[in-house]
Short mmCIF file of C-alpha atoms and ligand atoms in Angstrom, two decimals:
data_model
loop_
_atom_site.label_atom_id
_atom_site.label_comp_id
_atom_site.label_asym_id
_atom_site.label_seq_id
_atom_site.Cartn_x
_atom_site.Cartn_y
_atom_site.Cartn_z
CA ARG A 192 33.83 -21.55 -35.29
CA ALA A 193 34.63 -23.03 -32.69
CA LYS A 194 34.42 -19.87 -31.12
CA ARG A 195 31.14 -19.01 -32.78
CA ARG A 196 29.28 -22.40 -31.31
CA GLY A 197 30.57 -21.83 -28.15
CA ARG A 198 29.19 -18.19 -27.47
CA HIS A 199 26.01 -20.32 -28.96
CA GLN A 200 26.59 -22.95 -25.92
CA VAL A 201 27.36 -19.74 -24.15
CA CYS A 202 24.11 -18.50 -24.58
CA PHE A 203 22.07 -21.87 -24.36
CA TYR A 204 23.66 -22.78 -20.89
CA ARG A 205 22.58 -19.11 -19.46
CA GLU A 206 19.01 -20.18 -21.67
CA SER A 207 18.44 -23.17 -19.85
CA ILE A 208 19.18 -21.55 -16.77
CA ALA A 209 16.80 -19.79 -16.55
CA ALA A 210 14.10 -22.29 -17.81
CA ALA A 211 15.24 -24.46 -14.87
CA MET A 212 14.77 -21.68 -12.29
CA SER A 213 12.01 -20.86 -9.95
CA ARG A 214 9.95 -17.24 -10.87
CA ALA A 215 10.35 -17.10 -7.16
CA ASP A 216 14.43 -18.14 -8.27
CA ARG A 217 13.87 -15.45 -10.84
CA LEU A 218 11.58 -12.44 -9.00
CA ARG A 219 14.47 -13.18 -6.47
CA ASN A 220 17.31 -12.52 -9.38
CA GLU A 221 15.64 -9.63 -10.88
CA LEU A 222 14.25 -7.55 -8.65
CA PRO A 223 17.85 -5.33 -7.52
CA ARG A 224 17.98 -4.15 -10.98
CA ALA A 225 14.81 -3.46 -11.23
CA ILE A 226 14.38 -1.71 -8.70
CA ALA A 227 17.02 0.50 -10.31
CA ARG A 228 15.91 0.51 -13.78
CA GLY A 229 12.53 1.77 -12.44
CA GLU A 230 10.84 -0.85 -13.44
CA LEU A 231 8.80 -1.00 -9.89
CA TYR A 232 5.74 2.01 -10.26
CA VAL A 233 2.94 3.56 -8.12
CA VAL A 234 -1.76 2.36 -8.84
CA TYR A 235 -4.16 4.48 -6.97
CA GLN A 236 -7.08 3.00 -5.57
CA PRO A 237 -9.70 5.53 -4.66
CA VAL A 238 -11.20 6.11 -1.35
CA VAL A 239 -14.84 7.92 -0.95
CA GLU A 240 -16.15 9.75 2.05
CA ALA A 241 -19.54 7.52 2.97
CA LYS A 242 -21.56 9.87 3.29
CA SER A 243 -21.90 11.30 0.27
CA GLY A 244 -19.30 8.86 -1.55
CA GLU A 245 -17.40 11.54 -2.68
CA LEU A 246 -13.32 11.09 -3.86
CA VAL A 247 -11.50 12.94 -1.34
CA SER A 248 -8.20 9.93 -0.71
CA ALA A 249 -5.88 8.03 -3.30
CA GLU A 250 -3.92 4.77 -1.34
CA ALA A 251 0.05 3.70 -3.35
CA LEU A 252 0.05 0.57 -3.84
CA VAL A 253 2.94 -1.12 -5.57
CA ARG A 254 3.59 -3.06 -8.75
CA TRP A 255 6.63 -4.45 -10.30
CA ARG A 256 5.73 -4.67 -14.74
CA HIS A 257 8.18 -7.77 -15.01
CA LYS A 258 8.36 -7.78 -19.06
CA GLU A 259 7.95 -11.59 -19.45
CA PHE A 260 5.35 -12.48 -16.54
CA GLY A 261 3.34 -9.15 -17.06
CA GLU A 262 2.04 -6.70 -13.52
CA LEU A 263 2.92 -8.06 -10.43
CA SER A 264 1.36 -7.73 -7.37
CA PRO A 265 2.97 -6.49 -4.09
CA GLY A 266 1.01 -9.93 -3.06
CA GLU A 267 3.88 -12.11 -4.39
CA PHE A 268 7.15 -9.78 -5.04
CA LEU A 269 7.26 -7.61 -1.74
CA PRO A 270 8.67 -11.51 0.66
CA VAL A 271 11.11 -11.81 -2.31
CA ALA A 272 12.02 -7.92 -1.03
CA GLU A 273 11.87 -8.28 2.46
CA GLU A 274 14.09 -11.30 2.46
CA ALA A 275 16.69 -9.43 0.02
CA ARG A 276 15.76 -6.36 2.92
CA LEU A 277 14.83 -4.19 0.00
CA MET A 278 11.84 -2.48 0.83
CA PRO A 279 13.64 0.85 1.89
CA ALA A 280 14.44 1.62 -1.42
CA ILE A 281 11.04 0.13 -3.03
CA THR A 282 9.83 2.82 -0.18
CA ARG A 283 11.24 5.09 -1.26
CA ARG A 284 10.82 5.33 -4.90
CA VAL A 285 7.09 4.47 -4.28
CA MET A 286 6.79 7.57 -1.93
CA GLU A 287 9.10 10.54 -4.57
CA GLN A 288 5.89 8.76 -6.99
CA ALA A 289 4.26 9.38 -4.45
CA ILE A 290 4.37 12.61 -3.71
CA ALA A 291 4.49 13.68 -7.37
CA SER A 292 1.28 12.68 -7.80
CA LEU A 293 -0.92 14.61 -5.11
CA ALA A 294 1.30 17.82 -6.34
CA ALA A 295 -0.03 16.56 -9.96
CA TRP A 296 -3.59 16.34 -8.33
CA ARG A 297 -3.49 19.50 -6.49
CA GLU A 298 -1.70 21.72 -9.06
CA SER A 299 -5.31 20.56 -12.13
CA GLY A 300 -7.46 21.58 -8.71
CA LEU A 301 -7.86 17.51 -7.79
CA SER A 302 -7.72 18.39 -3.56
CA LEU A 303 -6.94 14.38 -2.55
CA THR A 304 -5.25 13.66 0.38
CA ILE A 305 -2.70 10.42 -0.40
CA SER A 306 -2.04 6.94 2.29
CA LEU A 307 1.51 5.25 2.06
CA ASN A 308 2.01 1.90 3.04
CA ILE A 309 5.30 1.17 5.19
CA SER A 310 6.34 -2.63 5.82
CA ALA A 311 7.51 -3.46 9.48
CA GLN A 312 11.29 -3.75 7.46
CA ASP A 313 11.28 -0.13 6.55
CA CYS A 314 10.82 0.24 11.10
CA GLN A 315 14.19 -1.25 11.32
CA LEU A 316 16.35 -0.38 8.27
CA TYR A 317 15.12 2.82 7.25
CA GLY A 318 16.49 5.24 9.35
CA ASP A 319 16.02 8.76 7.04
CA LEU A 320 12.70 7.05 5.72
CA VAL A 321 10.94 10.94 7.63
CA ASP A 322 13.29 13.13 6.20
CA ASP A 323 13.49 11.29 2.43
CA LEU A 324 9.88 11.98 2.82
CA SER A 325 9.40 16.05 3.74
CA ARG A 326 12.42 16.85 1.45
CA ALA A 327 9.83 15.08 -1.12
CA VAL A 328 6.79 16.88 0.54
CA ALA A 329 8.22 20.84 0.71
CA GLU A 330 10.36 20.01 -3.04
CA HIS A 331 6.13 19.36 -4.61
CA GLY A 332 5.20 22.11 -2.84
CA VAL A 333 2.39 20.08 -0.55
CA LYS A 334 1.68 19.94 2.88
CA PRO A 335 2.21 16.70 5.35
CA GLU A 336 -0.92 16.79 6.83
CA ASP A 337 -2.44 15.72 3.31
CA VAL A 338 0.05 12.31 3.27
CA GLU A 339 -1.18 9.49 5.39
CA ILE A 340 1.02 6.75 6.28
CA GLU A 341 -0.28 2.96 6.52
CA LEU A 342 1.57 1.23 9.34
CA THR A 343 0.49 -2.12 10.48
CA GLU A 344 0.39 -3.90 13.93
CA GLN A 345 3.57 -6.37 13.12
CA SER A 346 5.02 -2.43 12.38
CA LEU A 347 4.25 -0.99 15.27
CA MET A 348 5.10 -3.37 17.31
CA GLU A 349 9.20 -3.20 15.73
CA HIS A 350 11.17 -1.63 18.26
CA ALA A 351 12.03 1.02 15.74
CA ALA A 352 8.96 1.66 15.25
CA GLU A 353 7.40 4.43 18.18
CA ASP A 354 9.67 7.03 17.73
CA LEU A 355 9.43 6.85 13.76
CA VAL A 356 6.21 7.02 14.42
CA ARG A 357 6.76 10.14 16.56
CA SER A 358 8.61 12.08 14.40
CA LEU A 359 5.73 11.58 11.79
CA CYS A 360 3.89 13.16 13.63
CA GLN A 361 5.42 16.31 14.90
CA ARG A 362 6.32 16.45 11.17
CA GLY A 363 2.67 16.86 10.20
CA PHE A 364 2.07 13.53 8.82
CA ARG A 365 -0.36 11.16 9.24
CA ILE A 366 -0.50 7.61 10.58
CA ALA A 367 -3.28 5.33 10.22
CA LEU A 368 -3.32 1.36 11.31
CA ASP A 369 -4.27 -0.45 8.90
CA ASP A 370 -5.53 -4.00 8.27
CA PHE A 371 -7.25 -3.91 11.62
CA GLY A 372 -8.31 -6.54 13.08
CA THR A 373 -5.54 -8.86 12.13
CA GLY A 374 -2.57 -8.79 14.10
CA TYR A 375 -1.63 -8.86 17.52
CA ALA A 376 -1.45 -5.31 18.77
CA SER A 377 -2.74 -3.87 22.27
CA LEU A 378 -5.40 -1.92 22.53
CA ALA A 379 -3.10 0.29 24.43
CA TYR A 380 -1.37 1.61 20.66
CA LEU A 381 -3.63 3.12 19.67
CA GLN A 382 -3.18 6.26 22.47
CA ARG A 383 0.54 5.33 22.38
CA PHE A 384 0.86 5.36 18.00
CA GLN A 385 -1.07 8.93 17.90
CA VAL A 386 -3.00 6.89 15.35
CA THR A 387 -5.76 8.21 13.75
CA ARG A 388 -6.80 6.54 11.77
CA ILE A 389 -8.19 2.27 11.49
CA LYS A 390 -9.23 0.54 8.94
CA ILE A 391 -10.67 -2.60 9.12
CA ASP A 392 -9.66 -5.64 7.26
CA ARG A 393 -11.39 -6.44 4.03
CA SER A 394 -11.46 -10.71 5.58
CA TYR A 395 -14.08 -8.82 8.18
CA VAL A 396 -15.80 -6.52 5.15
CA ALA A 397 -16.07 -9.72 3.06
CA ARG A 398 -17.88 -12.12 6.37
CA LEU A 399 -20.18 -8.71 7.55
CA TYR A 400 -23.17 -10.80 5.12
CA THR A 401 -22.29 -14.58 6.19
CA ASN A 402 -22.35 -14.03 10.34
CA GLU A 403 -23.78 -11.76 11.83
CA TYR A 404 -21.12 -11.45 14.61
CA TYR A 405 -19.27 -9.27 12.35
CA GLU A 406 -21.57 -6.83 12.01
CA ARG A 407 -20.91 -6.55 16.15
CA LEU A 408 -17.51 -6.78 15.62
CA ILE A 409 -17.40 -3.23 13.58
CA ARG A 410 -20.15 -1.82 15.89
CA ALA A 411 -17.71 -1.99 18.48
CA VAL A 412 -14.68 -0.47 16.64
CA MET A 413 -16.73 2.42 15.62
CA ALA A 414 -17.45 2.94 19.13
CA LEU A 415 -14.06 2.96 20.07
CA ALA A 416 -12.93 4.72 17.65
CA GLY A 417 -15.84 7.71 18.77
CA GLU A 418 -14.58 7.23 22.57
CA LEU A 419 -10.78 7.64 21.25
CA GLY A 420 -11.41 10.32 18.83
CA LEU A 421 -10.37 8.44 15.50
CA GLU A 422 -11.40 7.61 11.92
CA VAL A 423 -12.58 4.38 10.11
CA THR A 424 -12.05 3.38 7.37
CA ALA A 425 -13.55 -0.04 5.82
CA GLU A 426 -11.69 -2.18 2.69
CA GLY A 427 -12.39 -4.41 -0.13
CA VAL A 428 -15.71 -3.29 -0.03
CA GLU A 429 -17.76 -4.73 -2.92
CA THR A 430 -21.24 -5.04 -2.37
CA ALA A 431 -24.62 -2.20 -2.80
CA GLU A 432 -25.51 -4.95 0.76
CA GLN A 433 -21.82 -3.96 2.29
CA GLU A 434 -21.49 -0.12 1.36
CA ALA A 435 -25.48 -0.21 2.93
CA LEU A 436 -24.87 -1.93 6.01
CA LEU A 437 -21.70 0.45 6.65
CA ARG A 438 -22.88 3.73 6.04
CA ALA A 439 -25.85 2.40 8.60
CA ILE A 440 -22.72 1.89 10.84
CA GLY A 441 -21.19 4.75 10.92
CA VAL A 442 -18.66 4.19 8.40
CA ASN A 443 -16.36 7.35 8.18
CA ARG A 444 -14.92 5.86 4.69
CA LEU A 445 -15.13 3.38 2.03
CA GLN A 446 -12.27 1.67 -0.37
CA GLY A 447 -12.35 -1.27 -2.13
CA PHE A 448 -13.59 -2.53 -6.22
CA ARG A 449 -16.44 -1.07 -5.62
CA TYR A 450 -14.90 3.10 -5.73
CA GLY A 451 -12.55 2.29 -8.72
CA ARG A 452 -9.19 -0.69 -8.40
CA PRO A 453 -6.37 0.66 -8.31
CA VAL A 454 -5.31 2.66 -11.32
CA THR A 455 -2.44 5.43 -12.61
CA ALA A 456 -1.94 8.26 -10.81
CA SER A 457 -3.19 9.93 -14.44
CA ALA A 458 -6.43 6.89 -15.04
CA LEU A 459 -6.91 8.05 -11.51
CA GLN A 460 -7.87 12.06 -12.22
CA GLU A 461 -10.14 11.42 -15.14
CA VAL A 462 -12.05 8.96 -12.52
CA ALA A 463 -12.18 11.60 -10.31
CA ALA A 464 -13.31 14.63 -12.93
CA GLY A 465 -16.01 11.81 -14.43
CA HIS A 466 -14.21 12.06 -18.73
CA THR A 467 -14.73 8.26 -17.37
CA ASP A 468 -16.23 5.48 -15.76
CA PRO A 469 -14.71 4.26 -12.40
CA LEU A 470 -12.95 1.14 -13.23
P1 LIG B 782 -3.04 -2.66 1.63
O1 LIG B 782 -2.76 -1.42 2.44
O2 LIG B 782 -4.32 -3.24 2.65
O3 LIG B 782 -3.95 -3.28 -0.15
C1 LIG B 782 -5.36 -3.26 -0.12
C2 LIG B 782 -4.67 -4.39 -1.05
O4 LIG B 782 -6.16 -4.18 -1.03
C3 LIG B 782 -4.73 -3.97 -1.86
O5 LIG B 782 -3.77 -4.90 -2.68
C4 LIG B 782 -5.64 -3.37 -3.31
O6 LIG B 782 -5.83 -3.95 -4.62
C5 LIG B 782 -6.41 -5.07 -2.24
N1 LIG B 782 -8.25 -4.58 -2.70
C6 LIG B 782 -8.85 -2.91 -2.74
N2 LIG B 782 -10.28 -3.51 -2.36
C7 LIG B 782 -10.30 -4.83 -3.03
C8 LIG B 782 -11.34 -5.40 -2.41
O7 LIG B 782 -12.68 -4.11 -2.70
N3 LIG B 782 -11.14 -6.91 -2.50
C9 LIG B 782 -11.10 -7.60 -2.49
N4 LIG B 782 -10.64 -9.17 -2.88
N5 LIG B 782 -9.34 -6.81 -2.77
C10 LIG B 782 -8.92 -5.42 -2.55
P2 LIG B 782 -2.70 -4.91 -3.28
O8 LIG B 782 -1.98 -3.90 -4.25
O9 LIG B 782 -2.23 -6.12 -3.98
O10 LIG B 782 -2.08 -4.75 -2.72
C11 LIG B 782 -1.81 -6.03 -1.26
C12 LIG B 782 -1.02 -5.60 0.21
O11 LIG B 782 0.28 -5.57 -0.18
C13 LIG B 782 -0.92 -3.62 0.62
O12 LIG B 782 -2.19 -4.22 0.95
C14 LIG B 782 0.29 -3.81 2.11
O13 LIG B 782 -0.17 -4.07 2.64
C15 LIG B 782 1.16 -4.05 0.02
N6 LIG B 782 1.37 -3.16 -0.47
C16 LIG B 782 1.29 -2.24 -1.43
N7 LIG B 782 1.78 -1.84 -1.80
C17 LIG B 782 3.01 -0.89 -0.59
C18 LIG B 782 3.95 -0.25 -0.94
O14 LIG B 782 4.47 0.33 -1.21
N8 LIG B 782 4.75 -0.73 0.16
C19 LIG B 782 4.23 -2.06 1.21
N9 LIG B 782 4.96 -1.12 2.18
N10 LIG B 782 3.25 -2.73 1.07
C20 LIG B 782 2.81 -2.13 0.17
MG1 LIG B 783 -2.61 -0.33 2.47
MG1 LIG B 784 -5.13 -2.93 4.27
MG1 LIG B 785 -2.55 -5.48 3.62
#
């Protein structure tokens, strides 16, 4: 009887600790096991060609299906992962899932490309990144040219970034500079890192109609990209007005809720096949 009550007390004690812990503390405690158990998964956001409106690519974005908190967004748990130095473990799984999805789409006749996000911490700690990615591509029979790696200005400032980007390019992967305009990278980075695409941060797109300055800024980025032979994607496109203006400015690709929210690999395939309306 004493033993039973003891066990009950232990259980009660554990629950009260869980209840007293902040949500951030819990995520910190639970993330390593969540990664190992496969609670992290990947969703894909459509990217369309501005001229034709055709679906041409998808960006892989990580999510955490938490048993109590539901679907968690990267904004909430990636800072926790950074702190615990778990970004490489996450990136490895995202890469594997995303390359498998790319192969599945291609097998079903959907000729998309894919983009993957790499963090500054991956540049620092994930020494086998290029090997793992190359192996995944080879195993699934897809071409490195169909895989674009998105790095932020912050990532490019890492010491190891230059070697990493060079070997990605040598193996045929494409390089995009993500969240362009939010960091401190110098223009020289564009050439030094063999960037092939700029992704204009959605904060600029959001301000397009609030201030004429932002329209001129995006025109200037287009002129720069034209001189350097780079393609440009605008992120965070939500309205018809933004789309019309970005198309008139000559932005190559558009991404945003207007074309679809991030969805599972099979849902994206259905959207592409026209079986369901975009989400
Ligand atoms: P990002 O790479 O710039 O990805 C675009 C983010 O903007 C996504 O948020 C997407 O859902 C959101 N977004 C897209 N269209 C719209 C729109 O029209 N309006 C608004 N308000 N938002 C839009 P998400 O999925 O929450 O990801 C946030 C950030 O987390 C990403 O920004 C990226 O920096 C990071 N991230 C996501 N997945 C990964 C990953 O697998 N690895 C790494 N290293 N970072 C990731
Ligand atoms: Mg991105
Ligand atoms: Mg971005
Ligand atoms: Mg971002």
